[in-house]
mmCIF file of C-alpha atoms in Angstrom:
data_model
loop_
_atom_site.group_PDB
_atom_site.id
_atom_site.type_symbol
_atom_site.label_atom_id
_atom_site.label_comp_id
_atom_site.label_asym_id
_atom_site.label_seq_id
_atom_site.Cartn_x
_atom_site.Cartn_y
_atom_site.Cartn_z
ATOM 1 C CA ASP A 26 50.662 75.780 95.968
ATOM 2 C CA GLN A 27 53.974 74.513 94.637
ATOM 3 C CA LEU A 28 54.684 77.659 92.628
ATOM 4 C CA THR A 29 54.129 80.262 95.347
ATOM 5 C CA PRO A 30 57.217 79.385 97.464
ATOM 6 C CA GLN A 31 59.360 79.480 94.310
ATOM 7 C CA VAL A 32 58.560 83.100 93.428
ATOM 8 C CA PRO A 33 60.951 84.708 95.974
ATOM 9 C CA ILE A 34 63.722 82.386 94.770
ATOM 10 C CA ILE A 35 63.084 83.344 91.148
ATOM 11 C CA GLU A 36 63.211 87.011 92.132
ATOM 12 C CA ARG A 37 66.548 86.543 93.918
ATOM 13 C CA VAL A 38 67.984 84.740 90.893
ATOM 14 C CA LEU A 39 66.851 87.531 88.538
ATOM 15 C CA ASP A 40 68.372 90.130 90.850
ATOM 16 C CA ALA A 41 71.671 88.220 90.945
ATOM 17 C CA LEU A 42 71.605 87.982 87.164
ATOM 18 C CA GLY A 43 70.847 91.693 86.870
ATOM 19 C CA ILE A 44 67.682 91.130 84.824
ATOM 20 C CA CYS A 45 64.942 93.701 85.321
ATOM 21 C CA ARG A 46 61.640 92.483 86.751
ATOM 22 C CA VAL A 47 58.517 94.608 86.729
ATOM 23 C CA GLY A 48 55.313 94.474 88.739
ATOM 24 C CA ALA A 49 52.492 96.667 89.996
ATOM 25 C CA ALA A 50 50.576 96.061 93.212
ATOM 26 C CA GLY A 51 47.001 95.034 92.578
ATOM 27 C CA TYR A 52 47.545 94.233 88.898
ATOM 28 C CA GLU A 53 48.277 91.095 86.934
ATOM 29 C CA ALA A 54 51.270 90.468 84.691
ATOM 30 C CA ASP A 55 48.972 90.946 81.663
ATOM 31 C CA ASP A 56 48.408 94.548 82.735
ATOM 32 C CA VAL A 57 52.139 95.187 83.034
ATOM 33 C CA ILE A 58 52.670 93.650 79.593
ATOM 34 C CA GLY A 59 49.846 95.774 78.196
ATOM 35 C CA THR A 60 51.394 98.940 79.603
ATOM 36 C CA LEU A 61 54.872 98.123 78.314
ATOM 37 C CA ALA A 62 53.565 97.192 74.859
ATOM 38 C CA THR A 63 51.449 100.344 74.615
ATOM 39 C CA SER A 64 54.249 102.687 75.686
ATOM 40 C CA ALA A 65 56.939 101.058 73.546
ATOM 41 C CA VAL A 66 58.504 103.096 70.731
ATOM 42 C CA VAL A 67 60.000 100.020 69.050
ATOM 43 C CA PRO A 68 58.387 96.934 67.483
ATOM 44 C CA VAL A 69 56.991 94.553 70.112
ATOM 45 C CA GLU A 70 56.450 90.793 70.146
ATOM 46 C CA ILE A 71 54.515 89.503 73.171
ATOM 47 C CA VAL A 72 55.338 85.853 73.847
ATOM 48 C CA THR A 73 52.378 84.254 75.619
ATOM 49 C CA GLY A 74 49.999 81.338 75.759
ATOM 50 C CA ASP A 75 47.148 83.632 76.857
ATOM 51 C CA ARG A 76 44.727 84.603 74.115
ATOM 52 C CA ASP A 77 43.521 87.601 76.141
ATOM 53 C CA LEU A 78 46.657 89.428 74.984
ATOM 54 C CA PHE A 79 45.465 89.236 71.375
ATOM 55 C CA GLN A 80 43.669 92.492 72.201
ATOM 56 C CA LEU A 81 47.070 94.251 72.253
ATOM 57 C CA VAL A 82 47.849 93.396 68.633
ATOM 58 C CA ASP A 83 48.227 96.602 66.626
ATOM 59 C CA ASP A 84 49.641 96.554 63.103
ATOM 60 C CA SER A 85 49.968 100.342 63.016
ATOM 61 C CA ARG A 86 52.398 100.214 65.945
ATOM 62 C CA ASP A 87 54.015 96.873 65.011
ATOM 63 C CA VAL A 88 52.754 95.103 68.130
ATOM 64 C CA ALA A 89 52.222 91.365 67.590
ATOM 65 C CA VAL A 90 51.769 88.269 69.726
ATOM 66 C CA VAL A 91 53.929 85.168 69.458
ATOM 67 C CA TYR A 92 51.369 82.630 70.624
ATOM 68 C CA ILE A 93 52.764 79.518 72.348
ATOM 69 C CA GLY A 94 49.481 77.970 73.442
ATOM 70 C CA LYS A 95 50.490 74.735 71.675
ATOM 71 C CA GLY A 96 54.075 74.868 72.912
ATOM 72 C CA VAL A 97 57.147 76.934 72.104
ATOM 73 C CA GLY A 98 58.019 74.660 69.184
ATOM 74 C CA ALA A 99 54.631 75.373 67.586
ATOM 75 C CA SER A 100 54.645 79.137 68.137
ATOM 76 C CA GLU A 101 52.459 81.271 65.865
ATOM 77 C CA ARG A 102 52.781 84.971 65.083
ATOM 78 C CA ILE A 103 49.475 86.769 65.570
ATOM 79 C CA ASP A 104 48.837 90.076 63.817
ATOM 80 C CA GLU A 105 45.540 91.718 62.872
ATOM 81 C CA SER A 106 45.148 89.678 59.692
ATOM 82 C CA GLU A 107 45.648 86.446 61.633
ATOM 83 C CA ILE A 108 42.984 87.462 64.167
ATOM 84 C CA THR A 109 40.619 88.111 61.268
ATOM 85 C CA ARG A 110 41.512 84.778 59.665
ATOM 86 C CA ARG A 111 40.954 82.849 62.900
ATOM 87 C CA TYR A 112 37.811 84.498 64.180
ATOM 88 C CA ASP A 113 36.362 86.376 61.184
ATOM 89 C CA ILE A 114 36.306 89.641 63.133
ATOM 90 C CA PRO A 115 38.031 93.025 62.718
ATOM 91 C CA GLY A 116 41.677 92.751 63.742
ATOM 92 C CA LYS A 117 41.307 95.007 66.780
ATOM 93 C CA ALA A 118 37.994 93.585 68.014
ATOM 94 C CA TYR A 119 39.316 90.682 70.078
ATOM 95 C CA ALA A 120 38.439 92.138 73.502
ATOM 96 C CA ASP A 121 34.835 92.755 72.430
ATOM 97 C CA PHE A 122 34.731 89.284 70.887
ATOM 98 C CA ALA A 123 35.974 87.644 74.099
ATOM 99 C CA THR A 124 33.457 89.603 76.176
ATOM 100 C CA LEU A 125 30.555 88.357 74.076
ATOM 101 C CA ARG A 126 31.777 84.789 73.639
ATOM 102 C CA GLY A 127 33.150 84.300 77.141
ATOM 103 C CA ASP A 128 36.091 82.136 78.138
ATOM 104 C CA PRO A 129 35.544 79.187 80.505
ATOM 105 C CA SER A 130 39.287 78.959 81.233
ATOM 106 C CA ASP A 131 39.077 82.431 82.822
ATOM 107 C CA GLY A 132 35.703 81.841 84.467
ATOM 108 C CA LEU A 133 34.156 84.389 82.092
ATOM 109 C CA PRO A 134 30.585 83.399 81.180
ATOM 110 C CA GLY A 135 30.076 85.722 78.220
ATOM 111 C CA VAL A 136 26.556 86.455 77.010
ATOM 112 C CA PRO A 137 24.477 83.281 77.436
ATOM 113 C CA GLY A 138 23.369 81.970 74.072
ATOM 114 C CA ILE A 139 25.930 83.944 72.058
ATOM 115 C CA GLY A 140 28.787 81.744 70.905
ATOM 116 C CA GLU A 141 31.811 82.364 68.742
ATOM 117 C CA LYS A 142 30.024 82.483 65.379
ATOM 118 C CA THR A 143 27.239 84.775 66.560
ATOM 119 C CA ALA A 144 29.702 87.093 68.312
ATOM 120 C CA ALA A 145 31.738 87.328 65.104
ATOM 121 C CA THR A 146 28.638 88.052 63.014
ATOM 122 C CA LEU A 147 27.536 90.840 65.351
ATOM 123 C CA LEU A 148 31.007 92.437 65.350
ATOM 124 C CA ARG A 149 31.274 92.310 61.571
ATOM 125 C CA THR A 150 27.834 93.891 61.290
ATOM 126 C CA PHE A 151 28.108 96.600 63.946
ATOM 127 C CA GLY A 152 31.880 97.056 64.268
ATOM 128 C CA SER A 153 32.280 96.953 68.039
ATOM 129 C CA LEU A 154 30.533 95.990 71.257
ATOM 130 C CA ASP A 155 29.450 99.599 71.711
ATOM 131 C CA GLY A 156 27.975 99.518 68.207
ATOM 132 C CA ILE A 157 26.170 96.265 68.977
ATOM 133 C CA LEU A 158 24.676 97.629 72.198
ATOM 134 C CA ALA A 159 23.607 100.849 70.496
ATOM 135 C CA ALA A 160 21.864 98.894 67.727
ATOM 136 C CA ALA A 161 20.155 96.614 70.249
ATOM 137 C CA ALA A 162 18.952 99.624 72.221
ATOM 138 C CA ARG A 163 17.353 101.167 69.126
ATOM 139 C CA SER A 164 15.394 97.965 68.560
ATOM 140 C CA ASP A 165 14.372 99.215 65.124
ATOM 141 C CA GLY A 166 14.039 95.834 63.501
ATOM 142 C CA GLY A 167 17.568 95.744 62.083
ATOM 143 C CA PHE A 168 19.000 93.613 64.848
ATOM 144 C CA PRO A 169 19.552 89.870 64.212
ATOM 145 C CA ARG A 170 16.578 87.810 65.282
ATOM 146 C CA GLY A 171 17.154 85.874 68.485
ATOM 147 C CA CYS A 172 20.074 87.999 69.724
ATOM 148 C CA HIS A 173 18.175 90.945 71.116
ATOM 149 C CA ALA A 174 16.701 89.205 74.153
ATOM 150 C CA LYS A 175 20.042 87.521 74.915
ATOM 151 C CA LEU A 176 21.877 90.831 74.967
ATOM 152 C CA MET A 177 19.174 92.577 76.948
ATOM 153 C CA SER A 178 19.310 89.865 79.616
ATOM 154 C CA SER A 179 23.040 90.488 80.066
ATOM 155 C CA LEU A 180 23.094 94.285 79.981
ATOM 156 C CA ASP A 181 23.911 94.576 83.678
ATOM 157 C CA ALA A 182 26.718 91.995 83.462
ATOM 158 C CA ILE A 183 28.435 93.233 80.287
ATOM 159 C CA PRO A 184 30.299 96.182 81.907
ATOM 160 C CA ALA A 185 31.810 93.870 84.515
ATOM 161 C CA MET A 186 32.781 91.316 81.865
ATOM 162 C CA ARG A 187 34.432 94.052 79.799
ATOM 163 C CA ARG A 188 36.525 95.060 82.798
ATOM 164 C CA VAL A 189 37.611 91.465 83.368
ATOM 165 C CA VAL A 190 38.666 91.029 79.739
ATOM 166 C CA ALA A 191 40.354 94.412 79.328
ATOM 167 C CA VAL A 192 44.123 94.559 79.806
ATOM 168 C CA ALA A 193 45.343 97.750 81.511
ATOM 169 C CA ARG A 194 47.634 99.909 79.392
ATOM 170 C CA ASP A 195 48.509 102.830 81.656
ATOM 171 C CA LEU A 196 50.049 101.528 84.879
ATOM 172 C CA PRO A 197 52.563 103.816 86.642
ATOM 173 C CA LEU A 198 55.623 101.582 86.246
ATOM 174 C CA GLY A 199 58.226 104.284 86.744
ATOM 175 C CA THR A 200 61.595 104.375 85.012
ATOM 176 C CA LEU A 201 62.903 100.950 84.074
ATOM 177 C CA ASP A 202 66.352 99.798 83.031
ATOM 178 C CA THR A 203 65.580 96.821 80.808
ATOM 179 C CA THR A 204 69.120 96.481 79.448
ATOM 180 C CA LEU A 205 70.134 92.824 79.344
ATOM 181 C CA PRO A 206 73.375 92.310 81.290
ATOM 182 C CA ALA A 207 76.499 90.913 79.670
ATOM 183 C CA GLN A 208 77.610 89.482 83.029
ATOM 184 C CA PRO A 209 75.718 88.608 86.238
ATOM 185 C CA ALA A 210 75.223 91.512 88.613
ATOM 186 C CA ASP A 211 76.319 89.295 91.526
ATOM 187 C CA ALA A 212 78.080 86.140 90.338
ATOM 188 C CA VAL A 213 78.768 84.900 93.882
ATOM 189 C CA ALA A 214 75.106 85.160 94.929
ATOM 190 C CA LEU A 215 74.004 83.583 91.644
ATOM 191 C CA ASP A 216 76.305 80.583 92.116
ATOM 192 C CA ALA A 217 75.115 80.156 95.707
ATOM 193 C CA LEU A 218 71.472 80.202 94.641
ATOM 194 C CA ALA A 219 72.132 77.746 91.825
ATOM 195 C CA GLU A 220 73.877 75.392 94.262
ATOM 196 C CA ARG A 221 71.215 75.735 96.980
ATOM 197 C CA TRP A 222 68.258 75.086 94.694
ATOM 198 C CA GLY A 223 69.781 72.861 91.997
ATOM 199 C CA LEU A 224 69.486 75.518 89.304
ATOM 200 C CA HIS A 225 72.856 75.179 87.567
ATOM 201 C CA SER A 226 71.354 73.881 84.312
ATOM 202 C CA SER A 227 68.728 76.634 84.121
ATOM 203 C CA VAL A 228 71.165 79.371 85.132
ATOM 204 C CA ASN A 229 73.708 78.207 82.563
ATOM 205 C CA ARG A 230 71.090 78.337 79.803
ATOM 206 C CA VAL A 231 70.234 81.918 80.785
ATOM 207 C CA LEU A 232 73.913 82.882 80.824
ATOM 208 C CA GLU A 233 74.413 81.322 77.392
ATOM 209 C CA ALA A 234 71.424 83.254 76.043
ATOM 210 C CA LEU A 235 72.738 86.520 77.490
ATOM 211 C CA ALA A 236 76.166 85.842 76.007
ATOM 212 C CA SER A 237 74.631 85.286 72.567
ATOM 213 C CA VAL A 238 72.832 88.648 72.805
ATOM 214 C CA HIS A 239 76.115 90.420 73.452
ATOM 215 C CA ALA A 240 78.225 88.371 71.026
#
């Protein structure tokens, strides 16, 4: 409730600074990030405290996550090898892993009875969620004991959970000018906003950062 009224002010400050902001109606910021990261032709580092974006990590395209879940000072660089080290799954299997395991912080139940270790074992064995479901459907005796009934009981829910976990990568964002400005686009408006809302300290830090980029 306290954040919502601040959003228009933040937008006005960014406009006065001349810093590009991007959004898409009906989509979350994660989806915009996913689209930008997927379409980028340069190396990408996604700074986030949201583990859902681990699914965007792609060593072949030099897309990594700088994870700040424990604070900016304790940031960690996440590539495919780090995902494997943390979760013992293939580096690009995080979305399937999260679907199976669930995530209470996102209200995602996952498959009841299948926790992190079991999800990792299934993904290592069958490669992907599609591979797991195909093996469970065959029911030829090669599926881990105790998991078959759990998966079968969640068959109807799994497609919806996959959609919740999946980050969009193809939003129509149009042409963007993401060039960082050397000077504010509207210094008078920026100073007025800083004075009105007590933002001088924050604005000055942004201006110092922009100056360092162009130094």
